[in-house]
C-alpha positions as a printed Julia matrix, in Angstrom:
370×3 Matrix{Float64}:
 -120.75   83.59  116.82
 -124.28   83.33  118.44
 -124.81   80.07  116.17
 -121.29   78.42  116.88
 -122.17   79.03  120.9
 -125.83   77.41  120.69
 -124.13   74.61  118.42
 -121.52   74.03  121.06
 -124.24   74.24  124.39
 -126.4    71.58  122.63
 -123.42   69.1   121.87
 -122.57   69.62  125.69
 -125.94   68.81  126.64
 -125.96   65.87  124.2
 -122.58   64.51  125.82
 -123.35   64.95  128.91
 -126.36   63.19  128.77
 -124.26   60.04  127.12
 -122.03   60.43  130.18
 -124.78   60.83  132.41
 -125.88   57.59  131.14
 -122.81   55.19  131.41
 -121.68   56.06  134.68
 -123.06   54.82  138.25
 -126.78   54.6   138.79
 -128.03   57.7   140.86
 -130.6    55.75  142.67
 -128.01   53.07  144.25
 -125.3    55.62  144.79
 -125.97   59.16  144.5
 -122.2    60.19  145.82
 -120.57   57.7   143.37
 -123.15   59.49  140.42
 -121.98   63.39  141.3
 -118.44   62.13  142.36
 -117.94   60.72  138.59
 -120.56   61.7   136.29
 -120.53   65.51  137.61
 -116.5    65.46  137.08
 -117.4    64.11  133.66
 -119.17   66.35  132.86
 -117.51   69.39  134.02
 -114.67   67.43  132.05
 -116.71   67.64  128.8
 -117.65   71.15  129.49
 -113.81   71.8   129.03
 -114.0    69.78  125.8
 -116.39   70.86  123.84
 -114.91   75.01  124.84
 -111.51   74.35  123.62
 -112.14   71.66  120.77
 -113.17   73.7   118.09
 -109.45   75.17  118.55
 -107.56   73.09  119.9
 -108.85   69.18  118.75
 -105.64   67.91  120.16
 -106.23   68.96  123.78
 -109.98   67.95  123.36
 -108.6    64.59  122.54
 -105.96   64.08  125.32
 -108.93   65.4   127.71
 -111.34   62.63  126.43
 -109.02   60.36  128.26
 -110.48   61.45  131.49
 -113.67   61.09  130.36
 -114.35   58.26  127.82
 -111.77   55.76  129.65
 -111.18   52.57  127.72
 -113.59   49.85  127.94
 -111.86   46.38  126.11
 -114.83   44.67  127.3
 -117.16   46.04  124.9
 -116.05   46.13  120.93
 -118.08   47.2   117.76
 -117.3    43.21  116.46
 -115.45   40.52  117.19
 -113.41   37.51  115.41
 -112.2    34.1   116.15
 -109.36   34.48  114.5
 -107.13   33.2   117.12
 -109.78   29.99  118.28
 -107.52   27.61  116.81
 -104.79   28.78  119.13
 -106.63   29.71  122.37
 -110.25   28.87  123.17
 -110.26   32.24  125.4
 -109.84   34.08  122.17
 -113.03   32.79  120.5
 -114.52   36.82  120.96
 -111.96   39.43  120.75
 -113.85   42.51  120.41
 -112.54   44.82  117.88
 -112.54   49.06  118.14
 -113.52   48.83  121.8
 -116.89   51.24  122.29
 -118.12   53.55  124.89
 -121.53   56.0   124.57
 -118.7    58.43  124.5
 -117.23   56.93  121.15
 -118.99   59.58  119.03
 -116.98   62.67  120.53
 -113.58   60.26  120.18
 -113.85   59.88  116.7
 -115.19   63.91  116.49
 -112.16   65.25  117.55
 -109.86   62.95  116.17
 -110.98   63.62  112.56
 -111.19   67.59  113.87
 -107.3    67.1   114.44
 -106.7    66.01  110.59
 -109.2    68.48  109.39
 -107.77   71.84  110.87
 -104.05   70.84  112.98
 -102.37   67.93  111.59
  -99.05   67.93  112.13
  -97.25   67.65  115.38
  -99.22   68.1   117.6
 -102.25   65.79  116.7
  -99.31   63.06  116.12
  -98.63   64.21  120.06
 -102.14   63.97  121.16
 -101.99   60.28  119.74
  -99.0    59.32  121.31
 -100.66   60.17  124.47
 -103.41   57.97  123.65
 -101.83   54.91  122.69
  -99.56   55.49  126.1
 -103.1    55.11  128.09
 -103.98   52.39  125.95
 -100.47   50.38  126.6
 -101.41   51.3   130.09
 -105.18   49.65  130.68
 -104.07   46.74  128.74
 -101.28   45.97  131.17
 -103.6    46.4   133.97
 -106.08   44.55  133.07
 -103.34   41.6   133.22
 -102.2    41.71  129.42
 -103.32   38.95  126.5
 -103.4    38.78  123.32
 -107.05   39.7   123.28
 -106.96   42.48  124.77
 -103.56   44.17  122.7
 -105.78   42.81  119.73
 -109.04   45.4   120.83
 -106.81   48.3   122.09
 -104.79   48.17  118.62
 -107.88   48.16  116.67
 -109.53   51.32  119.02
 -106.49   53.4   117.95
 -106.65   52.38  114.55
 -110.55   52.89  114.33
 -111.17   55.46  116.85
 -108.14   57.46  116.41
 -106.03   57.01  113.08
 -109.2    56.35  110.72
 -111.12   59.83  111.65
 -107.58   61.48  111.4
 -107.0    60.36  108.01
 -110.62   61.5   106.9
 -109.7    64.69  108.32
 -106.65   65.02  106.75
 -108.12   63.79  103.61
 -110.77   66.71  103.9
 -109.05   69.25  104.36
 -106.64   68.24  101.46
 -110.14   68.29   99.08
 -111.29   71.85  100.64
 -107.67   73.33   99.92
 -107.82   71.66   96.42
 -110.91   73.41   95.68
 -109.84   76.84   97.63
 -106.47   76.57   95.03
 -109.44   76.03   92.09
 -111.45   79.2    93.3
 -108.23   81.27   93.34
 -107.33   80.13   89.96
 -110.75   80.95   88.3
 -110.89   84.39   90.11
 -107.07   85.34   89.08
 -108.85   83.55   85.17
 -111.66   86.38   85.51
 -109.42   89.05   86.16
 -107.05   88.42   83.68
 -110.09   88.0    80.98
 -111.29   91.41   82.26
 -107.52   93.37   82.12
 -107.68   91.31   78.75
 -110.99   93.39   77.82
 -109.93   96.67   78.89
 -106.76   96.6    76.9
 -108.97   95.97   74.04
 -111.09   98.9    74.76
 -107.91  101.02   75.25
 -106.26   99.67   72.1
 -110.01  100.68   70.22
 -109.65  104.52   71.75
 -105.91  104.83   71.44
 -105.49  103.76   68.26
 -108.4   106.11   66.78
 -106.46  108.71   68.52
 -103.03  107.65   67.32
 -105.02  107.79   63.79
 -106.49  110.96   64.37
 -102.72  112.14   65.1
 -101.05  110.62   62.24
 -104.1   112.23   59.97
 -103.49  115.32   60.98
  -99.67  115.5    61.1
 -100.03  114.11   57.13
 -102.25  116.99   56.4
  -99.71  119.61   58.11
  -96.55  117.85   56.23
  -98.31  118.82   53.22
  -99.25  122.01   53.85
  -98.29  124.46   51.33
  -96.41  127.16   52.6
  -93.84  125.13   55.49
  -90.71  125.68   56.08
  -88.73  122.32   55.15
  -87.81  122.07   58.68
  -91.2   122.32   59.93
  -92.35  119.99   57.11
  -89.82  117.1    58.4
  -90.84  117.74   62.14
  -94.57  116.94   60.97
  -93.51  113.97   58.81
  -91.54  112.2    62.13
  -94.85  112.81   64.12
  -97.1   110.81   61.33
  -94.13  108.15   61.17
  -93.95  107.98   65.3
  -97.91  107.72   65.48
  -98.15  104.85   62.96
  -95.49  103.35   64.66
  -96.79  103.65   67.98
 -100.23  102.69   66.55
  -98.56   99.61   65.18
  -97.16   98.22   68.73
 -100.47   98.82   69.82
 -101.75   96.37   67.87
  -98.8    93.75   68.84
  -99.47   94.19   72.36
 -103.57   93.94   72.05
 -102.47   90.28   69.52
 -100.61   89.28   72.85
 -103.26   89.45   74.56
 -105.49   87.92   72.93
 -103.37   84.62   72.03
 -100.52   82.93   74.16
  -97.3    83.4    72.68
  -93.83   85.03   73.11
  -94.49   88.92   74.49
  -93.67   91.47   71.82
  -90.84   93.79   72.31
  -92.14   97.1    73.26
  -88.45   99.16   71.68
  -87.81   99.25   68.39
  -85.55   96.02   66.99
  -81.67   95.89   67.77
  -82.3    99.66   68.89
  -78.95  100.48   70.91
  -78.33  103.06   73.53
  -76.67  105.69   71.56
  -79.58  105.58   69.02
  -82.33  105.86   72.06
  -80.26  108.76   73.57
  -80.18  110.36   70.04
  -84.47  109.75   69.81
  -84.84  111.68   73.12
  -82.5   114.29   71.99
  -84.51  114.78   68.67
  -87.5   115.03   70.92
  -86.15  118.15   72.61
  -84.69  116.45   75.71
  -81.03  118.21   76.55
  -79.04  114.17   77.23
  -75.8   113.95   76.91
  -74.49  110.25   76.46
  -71.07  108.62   78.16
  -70.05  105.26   77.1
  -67.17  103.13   77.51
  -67.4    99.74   76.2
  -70.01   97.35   75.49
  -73.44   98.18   76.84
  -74.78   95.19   78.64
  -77.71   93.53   77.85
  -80.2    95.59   80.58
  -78.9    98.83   79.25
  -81.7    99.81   77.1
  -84.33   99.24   79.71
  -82.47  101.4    82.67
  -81.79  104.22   80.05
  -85.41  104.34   78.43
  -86.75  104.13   82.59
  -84.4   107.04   82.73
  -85.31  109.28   79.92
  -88.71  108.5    80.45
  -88.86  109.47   84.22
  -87.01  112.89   83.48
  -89.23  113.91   80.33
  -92.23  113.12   82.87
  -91.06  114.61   85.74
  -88.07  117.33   85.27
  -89.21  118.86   81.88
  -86.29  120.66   80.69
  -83.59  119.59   82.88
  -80.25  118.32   81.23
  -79.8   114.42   81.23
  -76.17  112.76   82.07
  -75.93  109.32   80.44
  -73.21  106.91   81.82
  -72.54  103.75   80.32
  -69.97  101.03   81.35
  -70.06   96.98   81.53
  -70.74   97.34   84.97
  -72.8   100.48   85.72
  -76.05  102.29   83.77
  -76.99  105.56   85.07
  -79.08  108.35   84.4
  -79.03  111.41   86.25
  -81.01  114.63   85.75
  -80.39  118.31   86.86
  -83.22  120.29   88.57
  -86.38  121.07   86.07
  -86.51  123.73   84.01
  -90.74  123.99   84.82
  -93.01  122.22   86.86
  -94.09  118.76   85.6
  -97.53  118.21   84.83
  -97.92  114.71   85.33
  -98.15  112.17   88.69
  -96.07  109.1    89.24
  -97.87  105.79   88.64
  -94.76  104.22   90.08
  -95.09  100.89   87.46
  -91.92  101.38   85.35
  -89.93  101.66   87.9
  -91.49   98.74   89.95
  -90.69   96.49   86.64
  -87.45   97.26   86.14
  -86.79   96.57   89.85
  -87.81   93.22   89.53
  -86.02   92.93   86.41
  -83.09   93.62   87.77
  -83.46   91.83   90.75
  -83.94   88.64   88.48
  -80.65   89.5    86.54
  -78.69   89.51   89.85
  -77.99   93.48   89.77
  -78.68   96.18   92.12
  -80.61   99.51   91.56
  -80.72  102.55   92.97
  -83.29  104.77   92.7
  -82.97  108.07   94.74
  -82.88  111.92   95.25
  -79.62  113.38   93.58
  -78.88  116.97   95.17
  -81.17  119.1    92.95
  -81.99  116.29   90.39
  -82.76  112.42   90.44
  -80.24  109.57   89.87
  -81.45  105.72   88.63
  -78.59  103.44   88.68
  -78.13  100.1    88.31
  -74.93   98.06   89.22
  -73.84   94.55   87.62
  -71.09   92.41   88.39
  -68.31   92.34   86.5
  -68.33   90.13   83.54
């Protein structure tokens, strides 16, 4: 702030003395010198406060004190000699000491407000230039400079502007891109270190349930329960290993439910795990079905151990509802699952509803009617 104030004083200063310079000459008329050079640069004092901000007013301002000069031009052409000898000099991009500060602010208004109101600021301009030329009696000469001061002092800097801000905005996107690149490499490299310590867990488990199917001594039922744990870690260890593969190479995403699994057989899964679901279908399932009902189970096994699950199934309407908890759950809400399937269903055209059910919890989800 400190640096942008001091930056600001000294181009003031620097103006002021360019003003001080092209106006009357203190010595021969001391009045005429604080009348217009002090107003200029009280003017410029305006300028320079509200230019960083607002270029376009800093522009319209410089009217007042950088007036056009058609007199003076940064070159000149004969262009029109063969026509008019009066035209053997028409000065082109008419010049003041004030020039610098012109072409400032103008390329200021591309850089940080094009639009509008720079395009106003402009129009403004060119009004004052219509204006001096037809007071200074017209010609072609002088249409010729003032055309060439809008298009030099004006509409070039603009376009720079507008051009540089484009290139900064371009390379902002860039930055973005190769941040959003670093954090996907890094999620990348943690799901790799998860899939290294989940899997030698899932191992572990499978190992273990093995050994306890073979125990001697088991009851046949106990025997089977052991056997579906080894079969549900390898599985599980086994999607793992899809999802890590994703990861590491582009392709399709791998289904995270077991192939052409259907409703009734998911409902029968969670009530082999111990879950108390009962299931109510009428007609086909539609295709989000699955999803909602694994959401479902999976929300009530987390979070209302032991409470009996209602299933309802229709073309039109997927619920789950469960009854107050038998025990207190033991785990916290991350809140993802639920945050995907809301924008799943949002993209499907569906509603969902997600909310306290008198002593239990209710997840719906609504589609149109085929």
């Amino acid at each position: 702030m400190k640096r942008t104030l001091v930056a600001d004083l000294v181009w003031w200063l620097v103006l002021s003395v360019l003003a001080a310079a092209g106006g009357p000459d203190p010595l021969r008329d001391l009045p005429a010198f604080l009348l217009v050079t002090g107003g200029r640069i009280v003017l410029l004092g305006v300028v320079v406060a509200v230019g960083r901000r607002l270029p376009p007013l800093a522009v319209v301002l410089l009217l007042g004190a950088a007036p056009w000069n058609l007199a003076e031009g940064l070159a000149t052409t004969s262009l029109f000699a063969s026509i008019d000898p009066a035209l053997v000099q028409i000065k082109l991009v008419p010049i003041g000491l004030l020039l610098p500060a012109v072409v400032w602010y103008a390329y200021l208004c591309g850089r940080r407000m094009p639009g509008r109101w720079s395009l106003a600021a402009f129009a403004v301009v060119a009004v004052a230039g219509v204006w001096t030329v037809l007071a200074a009696g017209g010609g072609v000469a002088r249409w010729i400079t003032m055309i060439s001061g809008l298009l030099g002092s004006y509409a070039l800097p603009y376009t720079l502007g507008v051009l540089r801000r484009g290139l900064l905005q371009q390379r902002e996107r860039a930055a973005r891109s190769a941040e959003e690149q670093a954090r996907l490499r890094e999620r990348t490299r943690i799901a790799h270190d998860m899939h290294d310590s989940l899997g030698h867990d899932l191992a572990l488990i499978a190992v273990r349930a093995a050994a306890l199917e073979l125990a001697p001594g088991l009851a046949p039922e106990q025997a089977r329960a052991a056997g579906e744990v080894r079969a549900a870690a390898a599985e599980a260890t086994e999607r793992l290993r899809q999802i890590v593969g994703f990861l590491r190479e582009e392709g399709e995403a791998p289904s995270l439910t077991p192939s052409g699994e259907s409703v009734a057989e998911l409902v029968e899964r969670a009530r082999e795990s111990g879950m108390d679901v009962r299931l109510e279908q009428e007609g086909p399932a539609p295709e989000l079905a699955h999803r909602v009902v694994q959401e479902g189970l999976t929300n009530a096994a987390k979070h209302a151990p032991g409470a009996p699950v209602r299933v309802t199934v229709t073309p039109t309407l997927v619920s789950v509802r469960n009854g107050a908890p038998a025990r207190r759950a033991t785990v916290r809400s991350g809140g993802l699952g639920l945050a995907g399937l809301r924008e799943r269903v949002r993209l499907a055209g569906a509603t969902l509803e997600a909310r306290p059910d008198g002593d239990g919890f209710l997840l719906a989800v609504r589609l149109d009617p085929p």
